[in-house]
Coordinates of C-alpha atoms in Angstrom, one line a residue:
X1108 CA 0.3 0.4 -0.1
X1109 CA 2.5 1.9 0.6
X1110 CA 4.2 1.6 -2.5
X1111 CA 1.3 2.0 -4.5
X1112 CA 0.6 5.9 -2.5
X1113 CA 4.5 6.8 -2.9
X1114 CA 4.2 6.1 -6.5
X1115 CA 1.3 7.5 -7.6
X1116 CA 2.0 10.9 -5.8
X1117 CA 6.0 10.1 -7.6
X1118 CA 3.6 10.1 -10.6
X1119 CA 1.3 13.2 -9.9
X1120 CA 4.5 15.1 -9.1
X1121 CA 6.0 14.2 -12.3
X1122 CA 3.1 15.0 -14.3
X1123 CA 2.2 19.0 -12.6
X1124 CA 4.0 21.3 -15.0
X1125 CA 6.4 23.5 -14.0
X1126 CA 6.1 26.6 -12.7
X1127 CA 5.9 29.6 -15.8
X1128 CA 7.7 33.1 -15.1
X1129 CA 4.9 35.8 -15.1
X1130 CA 4.2 37.4 -18.3
X1131 CA 6.1 40.7 -18.6
X1132 CA 2.7 42.8 -19.1
X1133 CA 0.9 41.1 -15.8
X1134 CA 4.4 42.3 -14.2
X1135 CA 3.7 45.7 -15.0
X1136 CA 0.4 45.8 -14.6
X1137 CA 0.1 44.6 -11.3
X1138 CA 3.6 47.1 -10.2
X1139 CA 1.8 50.1 -11.8
X1140 CA -0.8 49.5 -10.2
X1141 CA 0.6 49.3 -6.3
X1142 CA 2.5 52.3 -7.8
X1143 CA -0.9 54.4 -8.6
X1144 CA -1.6 53.4 -5.0
X1145 CA 1.6 54.2 -3.6
X1146 CA 2.3 57.1 -5.2
X1147 CA 5.4 55.5 -6.1
X1148 CA 7.2 55.2 -9.2
X1149 CA 8.0 51.9 -11.0
X1150 CA 11.8 50.3 -11.7
X1151 CA 11.8 47.7 -13.6
X1152 CA 15.4 45.7 -13.8
X1153 CA 15.7 43.7 -17.9
X1154 CA 18.0 41.1 -15.7
X1155 CA 19.3 37.4 -15.8
X1156 CA 20.7 34.4 -13.7
X1157 CA 23.6 34.2 -14.8
X1158 CA 24.9 38.3 -15.0
X1159 CA 27.3 39.3 -12.7
X1160 CA 26.8 43.0 -12.8
X1161 CA 22.6 42.1 -11.9
X1162 CA 23.7 40.7 -8.7
X1163 CA 25.6 44.1 -7.6
X1164 CA 22.6 46.2 -9.2
X1165 CA 20.9 43.6 -6.5
X1166 CA 23.3 43.8 -4.0
X1167 CA 23.6 47.6 -4.1
X1168 CA 19.9 48.7 -4.1
X1169 CA 19.7 46.2 -1.2
X1170 CA 22.4 47.1 0.8
X1171 CA 20.8 48.1 4.1
X1172 CA 22.1 51.5 4.0
X1173 CA 19.6 52.4 1.0
X1174 CA 17.6 49.8 0.6
X1175 CA 15.2 51.9 2.3
X1176 CA 15.7 55.0 -0.2
X1177 CA 14.9 52.2 -3.3
X1178 CA 11.9 51.0 -1.7
X1179 CA 10.0 54.3 0.5
X1180 CA 10.4 55.7 -3.7
X1181 CA 10.3 52.9 -6.5
X1182 CA 7.6 49.6 -6.7
X1183 CA 10.5 47.9 -8.4
X1184 CA 10.8 45.0 -10.6
X1185 CA 13.3 42.1 -12.6
X1186 CA 12.5 41.1 -15.8
X1187 CA 14.6 38.0 -16.6
X1188 CA 16.1 38.0 -20.7
X1189 CA 18.5 36.9 -22.3
X1190 CA 18.7 33.4 -20.3
X1191 CA 21.7 31.4 -20.7
X1192 CA 20.7 27.8 -23.1
X1193 CA 19.1 25.3 -20.9
X1194 CA 16.9 28.1 -18.6
X1195 CA 15.3 29.8 -20.7
X1196 CA 12.7 29.0 -18.9
X1197 CA 13.1 31.4 -16.4
X1198 CA 13.0 34.1 -18.5
X1199 CA 10.0 35.9 -18.6
X1200 CA 7.8 36.1 -22.0
X1201 CA 7.3 39.3 -23.3
X1202 CA 9.6 40.2 -21.9
X1203 CA 12.7 41.2 -24.9
X1204 CA 9.5 43.1 -26.5
X1205 CA 9.9 45.2 -24.2
X1206 CA 13.2 45.7 -23.5
X1207 CA 13.4 46.2 -27.1
X1208 CA 11.1 49.2 -26.6
X1209 CA 13.1 50.8 -24.4
X1210 CA 16.0 50.9 -26.9
X1211 CA 18.6 48.1 -24.9
X1212 CA 18.2 45.0 -26.4
X1213 CA 21.5 45.9 -27.2
X1214 CA 23.0 47.5 -24.6
X1215 CA 23.3 44.6 -22.2
X1216 CA 22.1 43.9 -18.6
X1217 CA 21.4 44.8 -16.3
X1218 CA 19.1 47.7 -18.7
X1219 CA 17.2 49.9 -16.1
X1220 CA 13.7 51.6 -16.8
X1221 CA 11.7 54.0 -14.9
X1222 CA 8.1 54.4 -15.5
X1223 CA 5.1 56.5 -13.7
X1224 CA 1.7 54.9 -12.5
X1225 CA 0.5 55.4 -16.1
X1226 CA 3.0 53.6 -17.9
X1227 CA 5.1 56.2 -19.5
X1228 CA 9.2 56.2 -19.7
X1229 CA 10.2 58.9 -17.5
X1230 CA 14.4 57.5 -17.6
X1231 CA 16.8 54.4 -18.0
X1232 CA 20.0 53.5 -17.9
X1233 CA 21.5 54.9 -20.8
X1234 CA 23.9 57.8 -20.6
X1235 CA 25.2 59.9 -23.4
X1236 CA 28.8 60.7 -24.3
X1237 CA 29.6 64.2 -23.3
X1238 CA 30.6 65.2 -26.6
X1239 CA 28.5 63.5 -28.0
X1240 CA 25.5 66.6 -28.1
X1241 CA 23.4 64.4 -30.7
X1242 CA 23.0 62.2 -28.1
X1243 CA 23.5 59.8 -31.2
X1244 CA 25.6 57.2 -28.7
X1245 CA 24.3 55.7 -25.8
X1246 CA 26.0 53.9 -24.0
X1247 CA 24.0 51.8 -20.5
X1248 CA 24.9 52.5 -17.1
X1249 CA 24.5 49.3 -16.2
X1250 CA 25.1 48.2 -12.7
X1251 CA 25.9 51.9 -11.7
X1252 CA 30.0 52.3 -10.8
X1253 CA 32.3 54.4 -12.6
X1254 CA 31.7 58.2 -11.5
X1255 CA 29.5 59.3 -14.7
X1256 CA 27.4 56.1 -14.5
X1257 CA 26.9 56.7 -10.8
X1258 CA 26.7 60.3 -11.1
X1259 CA 23.8 60.0 -14.7
X1260 CA 22.3 57.8 -11.7
X1261 CA 22.2 60.7 -9.0
X1262 CA 20.6 62.3 -12.0
X1263 CA 17.6 60.4 -12.5
X1264 CA 16.9 59.4 -9.0
X1265 CA 16.6 63.0 -8.1
X1266 CA 14.1 63.4 -11.0
X1267 CA 11.8 60.8 -10.2
X1268 CA 11.7 60.0 -6.1
X1269 CA 12.0 62.6 -2.7
X1270 CA 14.6 61.0 -2.6
X1271 CA 17.2 64.7 -0.9
X1272 CA 20.4 65.6 -0.9
X1273 CA 22.0 63.8 2.4
X1274 CA 20.1 60.1 1.1
X1275 CA 21.3 60.1 -2.8
X1276 CA 24.5 61.3 -0.9
X1277 CA 24.3 57.6 0.4
X1278 CA 23.3 55.8 -3.1
X1279 CA 26.6 57.3 -4.5
X1280 CA 28.6 56.3 -2.0
X1281 CA 27.4 53.0 -1.9
X1282 CA 27.2 52.6 -6.0
X1283 CA 31.0 54.5 -6.6
X1284 CA 31.8 51.7 -4.4
X1285 CA 31.2 48.8 -7.5
X1286 CA 34.1 49.9 -8.8
X1287 CA 36.0 48.1 -6.6

């Protein structure tokens, strides 16, 4: 009887479908609804499990010195793209289409965007070459580490949040350590 029960449970378990990642549009809709209710903006990070800089971005944003600053100002969500061979099932269906919509598909990851509650783009991780006044050559700051990347990030945060200069200074210091 035990063997029959174990066999039956094993068959049921093996027949259960693997958990499918949420659709990117559902994640975005849920995030914008939460943003509308909470008065925050939406911070979307495109990432992959293998991406070292993506992990650095998460580590920096979750550092106890700055985590509350981000959580108080943003609804933060991750969308998985560009997974390695054999892990493609981890990708959020539709995430690559969103990445393309924001022109980040040729930029590497992490790539991030900040949207308002109406799903309007407020800012992104593009840093333009200061010599290029036509803004033809954007570069993805990804996880800010170099001084100019960190300063771009701070300007974006100042523009899209209620963070004060003291809080922004703490964030600047934390992200400056990413280059180490």
